[in-house]
Short mmCIF file of C-alpha atoms in Angstrom, two decimals:
data_model
loop_
_atom_site.label_atom_id
_atom_site.label_comp_id
_atom_site.label_asym_id
_atom_site.label_seq_id
_atom_site.Cartn_x
_atom_site.Cartn_y
_atom_site.Cartn_z
CA UNK A 1 1.62 -28.03 1.92
CA UNK A 2 5.27 -27.68 2.88
CA UNK A 3 7.33 -24.78 4.16
CA UNK A 4 10.16 -23.85 1.79
CA UNK A 5 13.58 -22.68 2.88
CA UNK A 6 14.60 -22.26 -0.76
CA UNK A 7 13.90 -18.73 -2.07
CA UNK A 8 11.22 -18.70 -4.76
CA UNK A 9 12.06 -16.68 -7.83
CA UNK A 10 9.78 -13.79 -8.77
CA UNK A 11 10.38 -13.89 -12.50
CA UNK A 12 8.72 -14.64 -15.83
CA UNK A 13 4.94 -14.81 -15.76
CA UNK A 14 4.93 -14.52 -11.97
CA UNK A 15 6.64 -11.13 -12.08
CA UNK A 16 4.39 -9.88 -14.89
CA UNK A 17 1.26 -11.04 -13.04
CA UNK A 18 2.24 -9.33 -9.79
CA UNK A 19 3.18 -6.06 -11.51
CA UNK A 20 -0.02 -6.17 -13.58
CA UNK A 21 -2.09 -6.82 -10.46
CA UNK A 22 -0.52 -3.76 -8.80
CA UNK A 23 -1.29 -1.66 -11.87
CA UNK A 24 -4.91 -2.80 -12.10
CA UNK A 25 -5.47 -2.30 -8.36
CA UNK A 26 -4.02 1.24 -8.43
CA UNK A 27 -6.08 2.17 -11.52
CA UNK A 28 -9.23 0.83 -9.86
CA UNK A 29 -8.64 3.13 -6.88
CA UNK A 30 -7.87 6.07 -9.19
CA UNK A 31 -10.95 5.54 -11.38
CA UNK A 32 -13.18 4.92 -8.38
CA UNK A 33 -12.20 8.14 -6.66
CA UNK A 34 -12.47 10.09 -9.91
CA UNK A 35 -15.93 8.66 -10.55
CA UNK A 36 -16.99 9.66 -7.05
CA UNK A 37 -15.82 13.24 -7.71
CA UNK A 38 -17.76 13.69 -10.97
CA UNK A 39 -20.63 11.22 -11.02
CA UNK A 40 -22.10 11.32 -7.52
CA UNK A 41 -23.61 14.18 -5.58
CA UNK A 42 -22.63 12.85 -2.15
CA UNK A 43 -18.93 12.20 -2.74
CA UNK A 44 -17.41 8.85 -1.92
CA UNK A 45 -20.08 6.45 -0.66
CA UNK A 46 -18.69 3.61 1.43
CA UNK A 47 -22.10 1.94 1.64
CA UNK A 48 -21.85 0.75 -1.96
CA UNK A 49 -19.43 -1.71 -3.57
CA UNK A 50 -16.09 -0.03 -2.90
CA UNK A 51 -13.75 -1.49 -5.50
CA UNK A 52 -10.98 0.74 -4.20
CA UNK A 53 -11.10 -1.07 -0.87
CA UNK A 54 -10.73 -4.44 -2.55
CA UNK A 55 -7.68 -2.99 -4.32
CA UNK A 56 -6.17 -2.21 -0.90
CA UNK A 57 -6.83 -5.79 0.22
CA UNK A 58 -4.87 -6.89 -2.86
CA UNK A 59 -2.07 -4.44 -1.98
CA UNK A 60 -1.83 -5.86 1.54
CA UNK A 61 -1.58 -9.46 0.31
CA UNK A 62 1.01 -8.50 -2.32
CA UNK A 63 2.99 -6.53 0.25
CA UNK A 64 3.20 -9.51 2.58
CA UNK A 65 4.36 -11.69 -0.32
CA UNK A 66 7.06 -9.24 -1.43
CA UNK A 67 8.40 -8.73 2.09
CA UNK A 68 8.61 -12.50 2.54
CA UNK A 69 10.60 -12.63 -0.69
CA UNK A 70 12.97 -9.81 0.32
CA UNK A 71 13.67 -11.29 3.77
CA UNK A 72 14.20 -14.78 2.34
CA UNK A 73 16.03 -14.24 -0.94
CA UNK A 74 17.90 -11.09 0.09
CA UNK A 75 18.14 -11.13 3.88
CA UNK A 76 20.86 -8.69 4.96
CA UNK A 77 19.70 -8.13 8.52
CA UNK A 78 17.51 -5.74 10.47
CA UNK A 79 19.52 -2.61 9.63
CA UNK A 80 19.22 -3.06 5.87
CA UNK A 81 15.57 -4.13 6.21
CA UNK A 82 14.78 -0.93 8.12
CA UNK A 83 16.74 1.18 5.67
CA UNK A 84 14.90 -0.29 2.67
CA UNK A 85 11.44 0.07 4.18
CA UNK A 86 11.94 3.63 5.47
CA UNK A 87 13.52 4.87 2.25
CA UNK A 88 10.70 3.36 0.20
CA UNK A 89 7.95 4.88 2.32
CA UNK A 90 9.44 8.30 3.05
CA UNK A 91 10.67 8.88 -0.51
CA UNK A 92 6.98 8.98 -1.43
CA UNK A 93 5.32 10.15 1.78
CA UNK A 94 7.28 13.36 2.41
CA UNK A 95 6.78 14.80 -1.12
CA UNK A 96 3.15 13.68 -1.00
CA UNK A 97 2.49 15.50 2.28
CA UNK A 98 4.18 18.66 0.96
CA UNK A 99 2.21 18.57 -2.29
CA UNK A 100 -1.04 17.83 -0.45
CA UNK A 101 -0.46 20.76 1.94
CA UNK A 102 0.29 23.10 -0.96
CA UNK A 103 -2.85 21.96 -2.80
CA UNK A 104 -4.93 22.49 0.34
CA UNK A 105 -3.66 26.09 0.55
CA UNK A 106 -4.48 26.70 -3.12
CA UNK A 107 -7.96 25.21 -2.81
CA UNK A 108 -8.61 27.30 0.29
CA UNK A 109 -8.43 30.40 -1.92
CA UNK A 110 -9.70 29.02 -5.23
CA UNK A 111 -12.75 27.16 -3.92
CA UNK A 112 -13.28 27.46 -0.15
CA UNK A 113 -16.68 25.74 -0.39
CA UNK A 114 -15.08 22.65 -1.91
CA UNK A 115 -12.39 22.53 0.77
CA UNK A 116 -15.05 22.92 3.47
CA UNK A 117 -16.54 19.65 2.20
CA UNK A 118 -13.33 17.88 3.27
CA UNK A 119 -11.98 19.73 6.29
CA UNK A 120 -12.79 18.71 9.82
CA UNK A 121 -11.19 21.34 12.04
CA UNK A 122 -7.52 22.33 11.95
CA UNK A 123 -5.58 20.37 9.32
CA UNK A 124 -1.89 20.84 10.14
CA UNK A 125 -1.72 18.28 13.02
CA UNK A 126 -2.88 15.64 10.55
CA UNK A 127 0.20 16.20 8.40
CA UNK A 128 2.52 15.73 11.38
CA UNK A 129 0.66 12.64 12.58
CA UNK A 130 0.65 11.16 9.08
CA UNK A 131 4.37 11.88 8.68
CA UNK A 132 4.98 9.71 11.74
CA UNK A 133 2.58 6.99 10.51
CA UNK A 134 0.36 7.52 13.54
CA UNK A 135 -2.73 8.63 11.63
CA UNK A 136 -4.48 5.24 11.96
CA UNK A 137 -3.26 3.95 15.32
CA UNK A 138 -5.94 2.70 17.67
CA UNK A 139 -9.18 4.54 16.88
CA UNK A 140 -7.69 7.52 15.06
CA UNK A 141 -8.44 8.21 11.41
CA UNK A 142 -6.47 11.39 10.85
CA UNK A 143 -5.07 11.54 7.33
CA UNK A 144 -4.98 14.99 5.68
CA UNK A 145 -8.58 15.79 4.73
CA UNK A 146 -8.04 15.86 0.96
CA UNK A 147 -5.85 12.75 0.89
CA UNK A 148 -7.79 9.90 2.39
CA UNK A 149 -5.79 7.08 0.70
CA UNK A 150 -2.87 7.77 3.06
CA UNK A 151 -4.69 5.67 5.65
CA UNK A 152 -3.31 2.46 4.15
CA UNK A 153 0.32 3.67 4.39
CA UNK A 154 -0.01 3.76 8.17
CA UNK A 155 -1.24 0.16 8.13
CA UNK A 156 1.65 -0.89 5.85
CA UNK A 157 4.22 0.84 8.04
CA UNK A 158 3.12 -0.97 11.17
CA UNK A 159 3.05 -4.32 9.35
CA UNK A 160 6.66 -3.71 8.35
CA UNK A 161 7.58 -2.76 11.93
CA UNK A 162 5.80 -5.67 13.63
CA UNK A 163 7.06 -8.22 11.13
CA UNK A 164 10.61 -6.85 11.16
CA UNK A 165 10.87 -6.86 14.93
CA UNK A 166 9.53 -10.42 15.06
CA UNK A 167 11.55 -11.79 12.13
CA UNK A 168 14.85 -10.34 13.37
CA UNK A 169 14.15 -10.91 17.07
CA UNK A 170 16.68 -12.27 19.53
CA UNK A 171 16.03 -15.70 21.02
CA UNK A 172 13.92 -16.09 24.13
CA UNK A 173 10.93 -14.26 25.52
CA UNK A 174 12.74 -10.91 25.41
CA UNK A 175 12.72 -11.13 21.63
CA UNK A 176 8.92 -11.01 21.68
CA UNK A 177 8.77 -7.86 23.78
CA UNK A 178 9.50 -5.33 21.01
CA UNK A 179 6.99 -6.77 18.49
CA UNK A 180 4.41 -6.86 21.29
CA UNK A 181 5.05 -3.18 22.07
CA UNK A 182 4.68 -2.36 18.37
CA UNK A 183 1.33 -4.17 18.34
CA UNK A 184 0.19 -2.19 21.36
CA UNK A 185 1.14 1.09 19.69
CA UNK A 186 -0.53 0.16 16.39
CA UNK A 187 -3.80 -0.77 18.05
CA UNK A 188 -6.77 -2.97 17.10
CA UNK A 189 -7.72 -1.46 13.71
CA UNK A 190 -4.36 -2.13 12.14
CA UNK A 191 -4.05 -5.58 13.74
CA UNK A 192 -7.49 -6.63 12.50
CA UNK A 193 -6.33 -6.23 8.89
CA UNK A 194 -2.88 -7.75 9.44
CA UNK A 195 -3.99 -11.37 8.83
CA UNK A 196 -4.45 -10.45 5.16
CA UNK A 197 -0.84 -9.23 5.02
CA UNK A 198 0.32 -12.39 6.80
CA UNK A 199 -1.60 -14.55 4.33
CA UNK A 200 0.40 -12.94 1.54
CA UNK A 201 3.59 -13.58 3.52
CA UNK A 202 2.68 -17.25 3.96
CA UNK A 203 1.78 -17.54 0.26
CA UNK A 204 5.45 -16.98 -0.53
CA UNK A 205 6.92 -19.14 2.22
CA UNK A 206 4.91 -22.29 1.51
CA UNK A 207 5.42 -24.33 -1.64
CA UNK A 208 2.61 -24.42 -4.13
CA UNK A 209 1.27 -27.98 -4.50
CA UNK A 210 0.78 -27.50 -8.25
CA UNK A 211 3.62 -28.41 -10.58
CA UNK A 212 1.97 -27.65 -13.91
CA UNK A 213 2.21 -23.98 -14.94
CA UNK A 214 -0.96 -24.26 -17.04
CA UNK A 215 -2.96 -25.63 -14.10
CA UNK A 216 -1.49 -22.96 -11.82
CA UNK A 217 -2.63 -20.14 -14.08
CA UNK A 218 -6.08 -21.68 -14.42
CA UNK A 219 -6.45 -21.92 -10.64
CA UNK A 220 -5.17 -18.34 -10.24
CA UNK A 221 -7.85 -17.10 -12.65
CA UNK A 222 -10.55 -19.05 -10.79
CA UNK A 223 -9.42 -17.88 -7.34
CA UNK A 224 -9.25 -14.23 -8.41
CA UNK A 225 -12.68 -14.58 -9.99
CA UNK A 226 -14.08 -15.99 -6.76
CA UNK A 227 -12.50 -13.12 -4.80
CA UNK A 228 -14.17 -10.57 -7.09
CA UNK A 229 -17.52 -12.38 -6.89
CA UNK A 230 -17.38 -12.55 -3.09
CA UNK A 231 -16.56 -8.85 -2.89
CA UNK A 232 -19.69 -8.12 -4.92
CA UNK A 233 -21.94 -10.50 -3.02
CA UNK A 234 -20.80 -10.48 0.60
CA UNK A 235 -22.03 -7.70 2.88
CA UNK A 236 -19.46 -5.72 4.80
CA UNK A 237 -19.13 -7.45 8.16
CA UNK A 238 -19.15 -6.61 11.01
CA UNK A 239 -19.38 -2.85 10.23
CA UNK A 240 -19.62 -0.51 7.26
CA UNK A 241 -16.44 1.00 5.91
CA UNK A 242 -15.57 4.50 7.05
CA UNK A 243 -17.63 4.32 10.23
CA UNK A 244 -16.13 4.87 13.68
CA UNK A 245 -14.52 3.27 15.58
CA UNK A 246 -12.89 0.91 13.04
CA UNK A 247 -13.16 3.16 9.95
CA UNK A 248 -11.38 1.38 7.05
CA UNK A 249 -11.04 -1.85 9.02
CA UNK A 250 -14.79 -1.96 9.61
CA UNK A 251 -15.45 -5.00 7.42
CA UNK A 252 -12.35 -6.90 8.47
CA UNK A 253 -14.10 -10.28 8.52
CA UNK A 254 -15.36 -9.87 4.96
CA UNK A 255 -11.93 -8.59 3.90
CA UNK A 256 -10.23 -11.61 5.48
CA UNK A 257 -12.49 -14.04 3.61
CA UNK A 258 -11.70 -12.30 0.32
CA UNK A 259 -8.03 -12.08 1.30
CA UNK A 260 -7.91 -15.88 1.63
CA UNK A 261 -8.72 -16.26 -2.07
CA UNK A 262 -6.35 -13.49 -3.17
CA UNK A 263 -3.50 -14.96 -1.12
CA UNK A 264 -4.33 -18.44 -2.42
CA UNK A 265 -4.09 -17.08 -5.98
CA UNK A 266 -0.60 -15.68 -5.44
CA UNK A 267 0.37 -18.85 -3.58
CA UNK A 268 -0.36 -20.72 -6.83
CA UNK A 269 2.08 -18.58 -8.82
CA UNK A 270 4.44 -20.85 -10.79
CA UNK A 271 7.99 -21.46 -9.60
CA UNK A 272 10.63 -20.70 -12.23
CA UNK A 273 14.04 -22.34 -12.41
CA UNK A 274 17.22 -20.43 -13.26
CA UNK A 275 17.27 -21.96 -16.74
CA UNK A 276 13.76 -20.63 -17.38
CA UNK A 277 14.60 -17.04 -16.46
CA UNK A 278 15.47 -14.90 -19.45
CA UNK A 279 16.51 -11.29 -19.78
CA UNK A 280 13.37 -9.13 -19.41
CA UNK A 281 11.95 -7.82 -22.67
CA UNK A 282 11.24 -4.09 -23.19
CA UNK A 283 7.55 -4.79 -22.58
CA UNK A 284 8.28 -6.49 -19.24
CA UNK A 285 10.57 -3.62 -18.22
CA UNK A 286 7.85 -1.12 -19.10
CA UNK A 287 5.28 -3.00 -17.01
CA UNK A 288 7.71 -3.11 -14.10
CA UNK A 289 8.48 0.62 -14.25
CA UNK A 290 4.79 1.46 -14.61
CA UNK A 291 4.03 -0.73 -11.59
CA UNK A 292 6.62 1.20 -9.56
CA UNK A 293 4.84 4.45 -10.47
CA UNK A 294 1.50 3.20 -9.18
CA UNK A 295 2.59 4.01 -5.63
CA UNK A 296 2.82 7.77 -6.37
CA UNK A 297 -0.41 7.52 -8.38
CA UNK A 298 -2.15 5.97 -5.38
CA UNK A 299 -1.03 8.58 -2.83
CA UNK A 300 -1.29 11.69 -5.04
CA UNK A 301 -4.40 11.28 -7.17
CA UNK A 302 -6.97 12.35 -4.57
CA UNK A 303 -5.58 15.82 -3.72
CA UNK A 304 -4.79 16.45 -7.39
CA UNK A 305 -8.37 15.64 -8.36
CA UNK A 306 -9.54 18.15 -5.76
CA UNK A 307 -7.11 20.73 -7.18
CA UNK A 308 -8.49 20.28 -10.71
CA UNK A 309 -12.03 20.61 -9.41
CA UNK A 310 -11.17 23.81 -7.54
CA UNK A 311 -9.62 25.48 -10.60
CA UNK A 312 -11.95 24.11 -13.26
CA UNK A 313 -15.52 24.50 -12.01
CA UNK A 314 -16.89 20.99 -11.79
CA UNK A 315 -19.75 19.97 -14.06
CA UNK A 316 -21.20 16.86 -12.47
CA UNK A 317 -21.99 13.98 -14.83
CA UNK A 318 -19.92 15.60 -17.59
CA UNK A 319 -17.99 12.72 -19.15
CA UNK A 320 -15.76 14.94 -21.26
CA UNK A 321 -14.60 17.06 -18.33
CA UNK A 322 -14.11 13.92 -16.24
CA UNK A 323 -11.95 12.28 -18.93
CA UNK A 324 -9.78 15.37 -19.42
CA UNK A 325 -9.36 15.85 -15.66
CA UNK A 326 -8.36 12.20 -15.18
CA UNK A 327 -5.80 12.42 -17.98
CA UNK A 328 -4.33 15.60 -16.47
CA UNK A 329 -4.03 14.04 -13.01
CA UNK A 330 -2.68 10.75 -14.37
CA UNK A 331 0.02 12.53 -16.40
CA UNK A 332 0.99 14.80 -13.50
CA UNK A 333 1.29 11.89 -11.05
CA UNK A 334 3.41 9.91 -13.51
CA UNK A 335 5.83 12.84 -13.89
CA UNK A 336 5.99 13.45 -10.13
CA UNK A 337 6.30 9.71 -9.50
CA UNK A 338 9.25 9.48 -11.89
CA UNK A 339 10.99 12.29 -9.98
CA UNK A 340 10.27 10.49 -6.70
CA UNK A 341 11.79 7.27 -8.03
CA UNK A 342 14.88 9.14 -9.23
CA UNK A 343 15.33 10.73 -5.79
CA UNK A 344 14.81 7.53 -3.86
CA UNK A 345 18.56 6.83 -3.83
CA UNK A 346 19.04 10.02 -1.77
CA UNK A 347 16.57 8.76 0.83
CA UNK A 348 18.35 5.39 0.88
CA UNK A 349 21.67 7.16 1.48
CA UNK A 350 20.12 9.36 4.18
CA UNK A 351 18.65 6.48 6.17
CA UNK A 352 21.83 4.45 5.73
CA UNK A 353 23.85 7.23 7.38
CA UNK A 354 21.29 7.77 10.15
CA UNK A 355 20.97 4.07 10.99
CA UNK A 356 24.72 3.45 10.85
CA UNK A 357 25.30 6.39 13.16
CA UNK A 358 22.65 5.08 15.53
CA UNK A 359 24.28 1.63 15.49
CA UNK A 360 27.70 3.15 16.20
CA UNK A 361 26.35 5.18 19.12
CA UNK A 362 24.60 2.12 20.55
CA UNK A 363 27.77 0.03 20.37
CA UNK A 364 29.82 2.82 21.95
CA UNK A 365 27.30 3.15 24.76
CA UNK A 366 27.30 -0.62 25.32
CA UNK A 367 31.09 -0.65 25.61
CA UNK A 368 31.25 2.14 28.20
#
């Protein structure tokens, strides 16, 4: 195994696989939460096999891989890194929080009993905390009550911060001070899951030992199969998911074991040369655009499912109602997600202006 200073290309089958993996993971979360709404009487049960949680483990490994790619193949410095990460997150988070808050108000009047199932005291502080990505620091678990999936965005944010501060650090011990402070703010829960993200990062940075594309794809299939099997067979260790004090990091040891196989699978992704890279076909472009829309699907589906249930009186174990509701929510999130993607350039421009102004002020202060 050798570290590679040459940027690996995410193209061809590698690109299709990664986009498809994102799509499957997001749909697993969506279907799992929908199933819990219509086909259980106790809501989401974290004591069973939570396929949605495995999907998040996949997201973390993929995120680490993609960030390694962006900081290796397209490294334009800390300012641009910060701008890209903030614009990506806030272009989705701010509309999501506004939509979630609006849905909570509607549900409060349309089905107060349903909302009471989710609420735990006053809700509005959770929106502020989540908007600052502080909803999962230390032993908090404070996402808006009808939008639990937002927990993972807080984890992602702090991985971006810690990695960015370390990757772009100045030389010497002082360069380690800021990433250390970020770790102290994030707290143990987030750090316990970070090795999975780092495994994905390393999967990009180290050369795959396999030269044959056919062998690579075979090993990828085997490794992903082992990851799925282990998720089914291994008990959650050391704690159950959703339980205080670690909440969604409760089974971090089990998650790390599974993460090893997922990261190993993406490590095996074939390397493509420039001569092998062709113009993407319409099918590949469709998969890529659909994969981009899985982020809005992930963060919006839960409150929208609750909204449908509050307006259309839920008939538990009714497959027809479940199917129609899922199609309605899926279509709505795709439309909203498309609007979010179109508006992302405005967020990029906003953070570019803010960060440039901050840099100018810092330089002016340093010169006085």
